[in-house]
Short mmCIF file of C-alpha atoms and ligand atoms in Angstrom, two decimals:
data_model
loop_
_atom_site.label_atom_id
_atom_site.label_comp_id
_atom_site.label_asym_id
_atom_site.label_seq_id
_atom_site.Cartn_x
_atom_site.Cartn_y
_atom_site.Cartn_z
CA MET A 1 -0.13 0.25 0.07
CA PRO A 2 1.10 3.06 -1.05
CA SER A 3 2.12 5.52 1.98
CA SER A 4 0.41 8.94 2.94
CA PRO A 5 0.61 11.61 5.98
CA PRO A 6 -0.29 9.68 9.34
CA THR A 7 -3.71 10.40 10.34
CA GLN A 8 -2.33 10.64 13.63
CA VAL A 9 0.12 10.07 15.75
CA ALA A 10 1.24 9.30 19.59
CA ILE A 11 3.74 11.03 21.54
CA ILE A 12 5.37 9.06 24.57
CA GLY A 13 7.27 11.68 26.80
CA ALA A 14 7.08 15.23 27.51
CA GLY A 15 10.07 16.66 27.34
CA LEU A 16 11.80 18.46 24.67
CA SER A 17 11.79 15.80 22.04
CA GLY A 18 8.47 15.05 22.86
CA LEU A 19 7.08 18.91 23.29
CA SER A 20 8.81 20.34 19.94
CA PHE A 21 7.70 17.00 18.02
CA ALA A 22 3.71 17.75 18.51
CA LEU A 23 4.32 21.55 17.75
CA ALA A 24 6.16 20.64 14.87
CA LEU A 25 3.70 17.89 13.34
CA HIS A 26 0.50 20.96 13.92
CA LYS A 27 2.67 23.27 11.64
CA ILE A 28 2.52 21.05 9.26
CA GLY A 29 -1.16 19.92 9.90
CA ILE A 30 -0.97 16.61 11.48
CA PRO A 31 -2.74 16.32 14.76
CA SER A 32 -0.96 14.10 17.94
CA THR A 33 -1.88 13.71 21.52
CA ILE A 34 1.33 13.18 23.84
CA TRP A 35 1.21 10.75 26.83
CA GLU A 36 3.40 11.86 29.94
CA VAL A 37 4.05 9.94 33.10
CA ARG A 38 5.01 12.79 34.94
CA SER A 39 2.64 15.50 36.73
CA ASN A 40 2.17 18.81 34.62
CA ASN A 41 3.48 20.64 37.71
CA PHE A 42 6.93 18.67 37.43
CA VAL A 43 10.22 20.87 36.92
CA GLN A 44 13.01 20.12 35.80
CA GLY A 45 16.39 22.20 37.29
CA GLY A 46 18.59 23.61 35.09
CA ALA A 47 19.71 25.23 31.84
CA ILE A 48 20.46 24.17 28.57
CA MET A 49 22.31 25.86 25.73
CA LEU A 50 20.92 25.93 21.57
CA SER A 51 23.40 26.38 18.81
CA PRO A 52 22.23 28.45 15.25
CA ASN A 53 21.31 24.17 14.18
CA ALA A 54 18.54 23.94 16.93
CA LEU A 55 17.46 27.64 16.98
CA ARG A 56 17.16 27.43 13.29
CA ILE A 57 14.34 24.70 13.80
CA LEU A 58 12.95 26.62 16.57
CA ASP A 59 12.23 29.91 14.66
CA ALA A 60 10.22 27.48 12.18
CA ILE A 61 8.18 26.34 14.45
CA GLY A 62 7.68 29.69 15.48
CA VAL A 63 9.06 29.23 19.86
CA TYR A 64 12.44 31.57 19.22
CA LYS A 65 10.55 34.39 19.22
CA ARG A 66 8.79 33.88 22.67
CA ILE A 67 12.02 32.91 24.43
CA ARG A 68 14.70 34.71 22.80
CA ASP A 69 14.26 37.83 25.50
CA LYS A 70 14.94 34.54 27.68
CA GLY A 71 18.00 33.90 28.35
CA PHE A 72 22.22 34.40 27.25
CA HIS A 73 23.47 35.15 24.49
CA PHE A 74 26.94 34.12 23.64
CA GLU A 75 29.30 33.49 20.68
CA THR A 76 32.04 31.62 22.37
CA LEU A 77 33.11 29.14 24.78
CA THR A 78 36.47 30.04 26.08
CA PHE A 79 39.24 27.16 27.26
CA LYS A 80 41.33 28.18 30.33
CA ASN A 81 44.71 26.61 31.49
CA GLU A 82 45.57 26.80 36.12
CA HIS A 83 46.61 29.75 34.76
CA ASP A 84 43.91 31.34 33.33
CA GLU A 85 45.59 31.80 30.16
CA THR A 86 43.09 31.09 27.11
CA THR A 87 44.34 27.98 25.36
CA ASP A 88 41.53 28.31 22.66
CA VAL A 89 37.93 29.40 21.72
CA TYR A 90 35.15 27.36 20.42
CA TYR A 91 32.31 28.98 18.51
CA PHE A 92 28.24 27.93 20.13
CA GLY A 93 27.30 30.12 17.36
CA HIS A 94 27.90 32.59 15.31
CA GLU A 95 25.03 35.43 14.60
CA GLN A 96 26.82 36.61 11.25
CA LEU A 97 27.56 33.28 9.77
CA TYR A 98 25.11 31.23 10.87
CA GLY A 99 22.19 33.69 11.84
CA TYR A 100 22.20 32.96 15.72
CA LYS A 101 24.51 33.46 18.54
CA ALA A 102 24.36 30.51 21.29
CA PHE A 103 21.52 30.77 23.47
CA ARG A 104 21.72 29.60 26.77
CA VAL A 105 18.27 29.35 28.88
CA TYR A 106 16.65 27.43 31.82
CA ARG A 107 15.22 24.42 30.61
CA GLN A 108 11.34 24.92 32.78
CA ILE A 109 11.44 28.04 30.30
CA LEU A 110 11.88 26.84 26.72
CA ILE A 111 9.12 23.32 28.05
CA ASP A 112 6.70 25.59 29.70
CA GLU A 113 6.74 27.59 26.07
CA LEU A 114 6.09 24.62 24.56
CA LYS A 115 3.22 23.26 26.28
CA LEU A 116 1.53 26.48 26.41
CA MET A 117 1.64 26.74 22.54
CA LEU A 118 0.46 23.45 22.16
CA HIS A 119 -2.18 24.28 24.58
CA GLU A 120 -3.03 27.46 21.98
CA ARG A 121 -3.33 25.10 19.43
CA GLY A 122 -5.59 22.72 21.20
CA ILE A 123 -2.72 19.88 21.25
CA GLN A 124 -3.82 17.15 24.32
CA VAL A 125 -0.95 16.45 26.71
CA LYS A 126 -2.08 13.54 29.05
CA TYR A 127 0.24 13.42 32.38
CA ASP A 128 0.60 10.76 34.84
CA THR A 129 0.17 8.39 32.46
CA LYS A 130 2.64 5.95 31.83
CA PHE A 131 3.41 3.51 28.93
CA THR A 132 4.34 0.39 29.34
CA HIS A 133 4.33 -1.55 25.85
CA VAL A 134 2.93 -2.19 22.67
CA ILE A 135 0.29 -4.82 22.12
CA ALA A 136 0.08 -4.82 18.31
CA GLU A 137 1.76 -3.91 15.48
CA THR A 138 -0.19 -3.98 11.93
CA PRO A 139 1.00 -1.92 8.60
CA GLU A 140 -2.16 0.79 9.76
CA ASN A 141 -1.86 1.59 13.24
CA VAL A 142 -0.02 0.54 16.51
CA GLU A 143 -2.19 -0.46 19.57
CA PHE A 144 -0.43 0.21 22.80
CA ALA A 145 -0.99 -0.06 26.71
CA PHE A 146 -0.18 2.04 29.75
CA ALA A 147 0.33 1.31 33.44
CA ASP A 148 -3.21 1.98 34.27
CA GLY A 149 -5.09 -0.52 31.93
CA SER A 150 -5.54 1.66 29.22
CA VAL A 151 -5.40 1.11 25.60
CA SER A 152 -4.64 3.38 22.63
CA THR A 153 -4.25 3.23 18.85
CA ALA A 154 -1.88 5.94 16.63
CA SER A 155 -1.03 5.22 12.77
CA LEU A 156 2.05 6.37 14.38
CA LEU A 157 3.81 5.81 18.00
CA ILE A 158 6.65 7.55 18.80
CA GLY A 159 9.15 7.34 21.94
CA ALA A 160 10.20 10.39 22.53
CA ASP A 161 10.33 8.98 25.97
CA GLY A 162 14.22 9.59 26.83
CA ILE A 163 17.31 7.88 27.64
CA HIS A 164 16.44 5.11 29.41
CA SER A 165 12.97 4.97 26.75
CA THR A 166 10.49 1.59 27.12
CA LEU A 167 9.59 2.15 23.73
CA ARG A 168 12.57 1.51 22.45
CA LYS A 169 12.11 -1.94 24.27
CA ALA A 170 9.71 -2.75 21.81
CA ILE A 171 12.63 -2.67 18.69
CA TYR A 172 15.57 -3.68 20.70
CA PRO A 173 14.45 -5.45 23.80
CA THR A 174 18.01 -5.92 25.26
CA VAL A 175 19.89 -2.92 24.30
CA LYS A 176 20.35 -0.28 27.52
CA PRO A 177 22.92 3.19 28.04
CA GLN A 178 25.95 2.49 28.55
CA TYR A 179 27.34 4.29 32.00
CA LEU A 180 30.31 6.50 30.59
CA GLY A 181 32.22 6.00 34.22
CA PHE A 182 31.61 9.95 35.59
CA VAL A 183 28.98 11.85 36.88
CA GLY A 184 28.50 15.92 36.28
CA MET A 185 27.47 18.21 39.33
CA THR A 186 26.62 21.14 39.26
CA SER A 187 24.62 23.98 41.31
CA ALA A 188 23.73 27.41 40.07
CA ILE A 189 25.87 30.97 42.03
CA GLN A 190 25.44 34.64 41.96
CA THR A 191 28.03 36.05 39.46
CA SER A 192 28.97 38.68 41.75
CA ARG A 193 30.54 36.23 44.83
CA LEU A 194 33.36 34.87 41.89
CA HIS A 195 36.59 36.03 42.65
CA PHE A 196 37.79 37.04 39.08
CA PRO A 197 41.32 37.56 38.42
CA GLN A 198 42.19 41.53 38.49
CA SER A 199 44.29 40.57 35.14
CA GLU A 200 41.37 40.52 33.26
CA PRO A 201 38.56 42.51 33.57
CA HIS A 202 36.67 41.74 31.28
CA TYR A 203 36.74 37.77 31.64
CA PRO A 204 35.10 35.84 29.00
CA LEU A 205 32.21 33.97 30.18
CA PRO A 206 31.46 31.19 29.39
CA VAL A 207 34.67 29.36 30.84
CA ALA A 208 35.98 25.48 30.88
CA ILE A 209 38.98 26.42 32.76
CA ALA A 210 41.15 22.94 32.50
CA ALA A 211 43.55 22.17 36.29
CA GLY A 212 44.97 19.19 37.45
CA PRO A 213 41.41 17.77 38.59
CA GLY A 214 40.50 18.03 35.21
CA ALA A 215 37.97 20.57 33.55
CA PHE A 216 35.50 22.87 35.75
CA VAL A 217 32.67 25.01 34.29
CA ILE A 218 31.30 28.53 34.64
CA ALA A 219 28.83 29.61 32.43
CA PRO A 220 26.33 32.22 33.01
CA GLN A 221 22.44 31.55 32.54
CA ASP A 222 19.66 33.86 33.07
CA VAL A 223 19.54 36.84 31.03
CA ASP A 224 21.72 39.85 32.07
CA GLY A 225 24.61 36.82 33.53
CA SER A 226 24.20 37.74 37.48
CA GLU A 227 23.73 34.43 37.85
CA VAL A 228 25.91 31.24 36.57
CA LEU A 229 26.31 27.88 36.47
CA ILE A 230 29.46 26.02 37.85
CA GLY A 231 29.99 22.88 36.71
CA THR A 232 32.55 19.53 37.27
CA GLN A 233 32.79 16.46 36.71
CA SER A 234 33.36 13.01 39.01
CA ALA A 235 34.91 9.69 38.11
CA LEU A 236 32.30 7.13 40.23
CA ARG A 237 31.56 3.58 39.97
CA GLU A 238 27.97 3.14 38.62
CA GLN A 239 25.29 2.90 41.05
CA ASP A 240 21.42 1.51 40.66
CA ARG A 241 18.38 3.76 40.18
CA ALA A 242 18.06 4.14 44.08
CA GLY A 243 22.26 5.05 44.22
CA TRP A 244 21.93 7.96 42.08
CA SER A 245 18.79 9.30 43.99
CA ASN A 246 20.71 8.76 47.47
CA LEU A 247 23.80 10.65 45.48
CA GLN A 248 21.60 13.50 44.13
CA ALA A 249 20.00 14.01 48.16
CA ASP A 250 23.55 14.05 50.24
CA LYS A 251 24.44 17.79 49.27
CA ASP A 252 26.97 17.26 51.29
CA GLU A 253 28.65 14.34 50.03
CA VAL A 254 28.53 16.39 46.42
CA VAL A 255 30.00 19.35 47.83
CA ARG A 256 32.81 17.15 49.37
CA LEU A 257 33.03 15.57 45.38
CA PHE A 258 32.83 19.00 44.13
CA SER A 259 35.74 20.54 47.05
CA ARG A 260 38.34 17.34 46.38
CA ASN A 261 41.74 18.88 45.28
CA LYS A 262 39.96 22.25 45.40
CA THR A 263 43.37 24.34 45.89
CA SER A 264 44.72 22.27 42.73
CA TRP A 265 42.38 25.16 41.12
CA PRO A 266 42.55 28.69 40.32
CA ASP A 267 41.21 31.02 42.83
CA LEU A 268 38.55 31.92 40.34
CA VAL A 269 37.12 28.09 40.58
CA GLN A 270 38.04 27.93 44.37
CA SER A 271 35.10 31.04 45.15
CA ALA A 272 32.65 29.11 43.14
CA ILE A 273 33.37 26.07 45.10
CA GLU A 274 33.80 27.83 48.11
CA ASN A 275 30.16 29.78 47.52
CA ILE A 276 28.26 26.10 46.17
CA ASP A 277 24.25 26.99 47.15
CA LYS A 278 23.32 23.09 48.47
CA ASP A 279 19.79 23.97 47.30
CA THR A 280 20.90 24.43 43.48
CA ILE A 281 22.87 21.23 43.38
CA ASN A 282 22.16 18.79 40.44
CA THR A 283 24.42 15.48 39.56
CA TRP A 284 23.75 13.47 36.65
CA PRO A 285 25.13 10.54 35.63
CA TYR A 286 26.58 10.32 31.71
CA TYR A 287 24.96 7.67 30.16
CA ALA A 288 24.86 7.20 26.03
CA VAL A 289 22.64 5.22 24.11
CA PRO A 290 24.65 2.55 21.71
CA ARG A 291 24.75 3.46 18.19
CA LEU A 292 21.10 1.57 17.02
CA GLU A 293 21.33 0.11 13.42
CA LYS A 294 17.42 1.39 13.04
CA TRP A 295 15.46 4.59 14.66
CA ALA A 296 11.85 2.39 13.39
CA SER A 297 10.30 -0.80 13.54
CA PRO A 298 10.72 -3.13 10.45
CA SER A 299 6.62 -1.60 9.43
CA GLY A 300 7.93 1.95 10.18
CA LYS A 301 5.03 2.85 12.43
CA ILE A 302 6.97 2.79 16.10
CA ILE A 303 9.83 5.87 15.76
CA ILE A 304 11.92 6.90 18.36
CA LEU A 305 14.26 9.94 18.61
CA GLY A 306 15.82 12.62 20.52
CA ASP A 307 18.02 10.91 23.30
CA ALA A 308 15.41 7.37 22.82
CA ALA A 309 17.38 6.98 19.98
CA HIS A 310 21.32 8.10 20.34
CA ALA A 311 21.65 10.17 23.38
CA VAL A 312 25.51 11.29 22.81
CA PRO A 313 27.84 12.28 25.69
CA PRO A 314 27.33 15.70 27.10
CA THR A 315 31.10 17.40 26.42
CA THR A 316 29.98 18.68 23.24
CA GLY A 317 26.21 20.42 24.57
CA GLN A 318 24.36 18.57 21.56
CA GLY A 319 21.53 16.34 23.35
CA VAL A 320 19.03 18.74 22.61
CA ASN A 321 19.99 20.02 19.77
CA GLN A 322 20.22 17.35 18.13
CA ALA A 323 17.18 15.93 19.64
CA PHE A 324 14.99 19.44 17.78
CA GLU A 325 17.14 18.22 13.80
CA ASP A 326 15.39 14.81 14.34
CA VAL A 327 12.06 16.61 15.44
CA TRP A 328 12.15 18.74 12.13
CA MET A 329 13.51 16.93 9.83
CA LEU A 330 11.43 13.84 10.68
CA ALA A 331 8.46 15.91 10.44
CA LEU A 332 8.96 17.63 7.09
CA LEU A 333 9.83 14.41 5.38
CA LEU A 334 6.09 12.90 7.32
CA ARG A 335 4.58 15.63 5.51
CA GLU A 336 5.71 14.42 1.84
CA LEU A 337 4.66 11.33 2.15
CA GLY A 338 2.43 9.72 -1.13
CA GLU A 339 3.57 10.76 -4.95
CA GLY A 340 6.57 8.85 -4.47
CA VAL A 341 7.64 9.00 -1.40
CA GLU A 342 7.37 5.57 0.49
CA LEU A 343 7.40 5.54 4.68
CA GLU A 344 10.63 3.13 4.43
CA GLU A 345 12.64 5.02 2.21
CA ALA A 346 12.02 8.54 3.99
CA LEU A 347 13.15 6.63 7.63
CA GLY A 348 16.09 5.04 6.03
CA PHE A 349 16.82 8.80 4.29
CA TRP A 350 16.16 10.26 8.13
CA GLN A 351 18.43 8.09 10.21
CA ARG A 352 21.39 7.91 7.29
CA TRP A 353 21.46 11.50 7.79
CA ARG A 354 20.75 11.96 11.20
CA GLN A 355 22.58 9.00 12.06
CA GLU A 356 25.87 11.22 9.81
CA ARG A 357 25.48 13.71 12.49
CA VAL A 358 25.69 12.01 15.21
CA ASP A 359 28.92 10.31 14.39
CA GLY A 360 29.91 14.08 14.07
CA ILE A 361 29.38 14.97 17.58
CA LEU A 362 30.94 11.48 18.50
CA ASP A 363 34.04 12.60 16.70
CA LEU A 364 34.18 15.71 18.31
CA THR A 365 33.24 14.48 21.70
CA ARG A 366 36.20 12.33 21.60
CA ALA A 367 38.37 15.23 20.50
CA MET A 368 37.07 17.61 22.71
CA ASN A 369 37.86 15.54 25.72
CA ASN A 370 41.49 14.20 24.24
CA LYS A 371 41.72 18.09 24.47
CA ARG A 372 41.58 17.35 28.36
CA LEU A 373 44.16 15.14 29.14
CA PRO A 374 47.64 16.05 30.27
CA LEU A 375 49.88 17.69 27.63
CA ALA A 376 52.15 15.04 27.15
CA GLU A 377 49.58 12.20 26.68
CA GLN A 378 48.17 15.00 24.27
CA GLN A 379 51.35 15.06 22.02
CA ARG A 380 51.48 11.20 21.86
CA LEU A 381 48.39 10.91 19.91
CA PRO A 382 47.52 11.26 15.90
CA LYS A 383 47.23 14.53 14.23
CA GLY A 384 43.76 15.83 14.54
CA ALA A 385 42.93 13.42 17.80
CA VAL A 386 42.84 16.63 19.65
CA TRP A 387 40.39 18.91 18.95
CA SER A 388 42.00 22.66 18.03
CA GLY A 389 39.68 25.80 17.44
CA GLY A 390 40.84 29.24 17.91
CA VAL A 391 39.20 32.38 17.42
CA GLU A 392 40.12 32.60 13.79
CA ASP A 393 38.68 29.83 13.36
CA THR A 394 34.45 30.95 13.10
CA GLU A 395 33.67 28.56 9.77
CA GLN A 396 34.99 25.29 11.68
CA MET A 397 31.51 24.36 12.73
CA GLY A 398 29.95 24.98 10.08
CA TRP A 399 29.04 21.56 8.67
CA LEU A 400 27.26 21.26 12.43
CA TYR A 401 25.70 24.91 12.47
CA GLY A 402 24.77 25.38 8.71
CA PRO A 403 22.76 22.78 6.85
CA ARG A 404 18.62 24.56 6.17
CA LEU A 405 16.44 20.71 6.82
CA GLU A 406 14.02 22.65 4.61
CA ASP A 407 16.35 22.30 1.85
CA VAL A 408 17.93 18.63 2.76
CA VAL A 409 14.37 17.44 2.82
CA ALA A 410 13.39 18.90 -0.36
CA GLU A 411 16.34 17.58 -2.36
CA TRP A 412 16.02 14.73 -1.58
CA VAL A 413 12.75 14.60 -2.11
CA ARG A 414 13.12 16.32 -5.79
CA GLY A 415 15.07 12.72 -5.82
CA GLN A 416 12.57 10.53 -5.37
CA ARG A 417 10.09 12.31 -7.39
CA LYS A 418 11.93 12.11 -10.83
C1 FAD B 1 22.44 18.57 33.66
C2 FAD B 1 22.39 18.17 31.77
C3 FAD B 1 22.58 18.99 31.14
C4 FAD B 1 22.85 19.49 30.10
N1 FAD B 1 22.60 20.36 28.81
C5 FAD B 1 22.41 20.50 27.48
C6 FAD B 1 22.78 21.16 26.75
O1 FAD B 1 23.39 22.47 27.11
N2 FAD B 1 22.21 21.82 25.77
C7 FAD B 1 22.07 20.57 24.96
O2 FAD B 1 21.62 20.14 23.67
N3 FAD B 1 21.95 19.37 25.58
C8 FAD B 1 22.03 19.13 27.05
N4 FAD B 1 21.38 18.08 28.08
C9 FAD B 1 21.02 16.93 27.60
C10 FAD B 1 19.94 17.39 26.82
O3 FAD B 1 18.52 17.58 27.85
C11 FAD B 1 18.81 15.85 26.56
O4 FAD B 1 19.58 15.70 25.18
C12 FAD B 1 17.31 15.64 26.50
O5 FAD B 1 16.86 16.46 27.66
C13 FAD B 1 16.41 15.23 25.84
O6 FAD B 1 15.55 15.58 25.59
P1 FAD B 1 14.23 14.00 25.58
O7 FAD B 1 12.94 14.90 25.25
O8 FAD B 1 15.13 12.94 24.07
O9 FAD B 1 14.36 12.81 26.88
P2 FAD B 1 13.92 13.49 28.23
O10 FAD B 1 14.25 14.72 28.44
O11 FAD B 1 14.32 12.63 28.92
O12 FAD B 1 12.12 13.23 27.96
C14 FAD B 1 12.02 12.04 28.24
C15 FAD B 1 10.28 12.69 28.53
O13 FAD B 1 9.88 10.98 28.15
C16 FAD B 1 9.14 10.75 30.01
N5 FAD B 1 9.31 9.37 30.28
C17 FAD B 1 9.64 8.50 30.06
N6 FAD B 1 9.28 7.11 30.19
C18 FAD B 1 8.06 6.85 30.03
C19 FAD B 1 6.83 6.21 29.73
N7 FAD B 1 7.04 4.90 30.39
N8 FAD B 1 5.91 6.38 29.59
C20 FAD B 1 5.35 8.22 29.47
N9 FAD B 1 6.40 9.19 30.06
C21 FAD B 1 7.96 8.81 30.38
C22 FAD B 1 10.01 11.54 30.64
O14 FAD B 1 9.20 11.82 32.35
C23 FAD B 1 10.32 12.83 30.10
O15 FAD B 1 9.52 13.50 30.79
C24 FAD B 1 21.48 18.21 28.93
C25 FAD B 1 21.63 16.74 29.93
C26 FAD B 1 21.30 16.84 31.27
C27 FAD B 1 21.04 15.66 31.90
#
């Protein structure tokens, strides 16, 4: 049977992938419903960095203009060593080259805006409802079930249910996220509490400072930069769910981890550690999803996206940026189904193109992680294995920030319809 755009899409998960996918589908005239295990009033702390590849998509679906005054705009992340010397510069955005600076915004601000936009468009989000399993998948639709015993049907079922996705089990029953051996720890503090080096009156933020104990990030996160996130990571053994929750609850232990080798950090970092606000402490163990051969079931009626399909390590800050690419590109392709464009081919193209981008992020992650190694170790690595940028190197990130997904999809569709 030839493909046609889906008539009703069911989305599992009201994180950034699920909410933005519902909005993208609405933009192209496809109705959807979201099911979310958490309550509507669940609040997610912390801020996220968005780069031009994601901001262009948020602009296309009408979100960016509603949030752009609610966060911190910047272009570069500066790398420093323990002597406060600048060692490199990484472009997170560039207005002239890619149309957007980078943007750091509280995650909850973005989530609230997306929820409001869905509400304005009459798109339903059903909270406190846990998806459990797929009952049946036919060429026409998918039947699926929830923990409260209810059952639903849709022409397409989307897993936007995050790194520990339940829906992924319908395609890969045994795949599990892999622990990367590190736990990220963050806190939010007032910028005025930091002791910046007197030699540098206009200290560049955000900054990543590498010293003996590892790397320490300081990043503004509200509109005027008066509050910063401070963060570092610690190598810890893997815990079960309860163990990770205990760590999150044990603020004194997290402060102890932050403070290990405190005197090996420059003064700026020491002042950040001394001012940790225990109430804002967050911990997150780093997991990644192993490379998956397919992000869809054989019939193409079950699709996973965002962290469920390809959660990446945090080094490049691209997790949610990549999720937005999944979302918009898939929506654009679904709109084109019919007239020579089949679901199976469209999904194949989507995954190939998107996987190549995720692979690029993983390469960049390795090269940036190598940059944190002691100099002697870096020098033993092959040429190109250690990332380097520089203030002049504005175009290095063109492959990541440049493409317009509308053009990518239009070109492929033209080829299919020839
Ligand atoms: C501290 C931190 C900082 C980060 N910073 C950045 C950054 O600066 N830039 C960046 O690009 N990325 C960043 N990331 C990564 C980014 O947060 C993720 O890539 C992104 O949240 C993935 O979105 P998602 O919607 O796919 O998954 P999630 O955000 O995990 O959302 C999944 C949703 O599905 C729901 N769900 C799960 N199971 C079920 C079920 N069975 N039934 C119903 N609902 C279910 C969950 O409750 C959740 O609401 C950061 C991550 C962390 C932890």
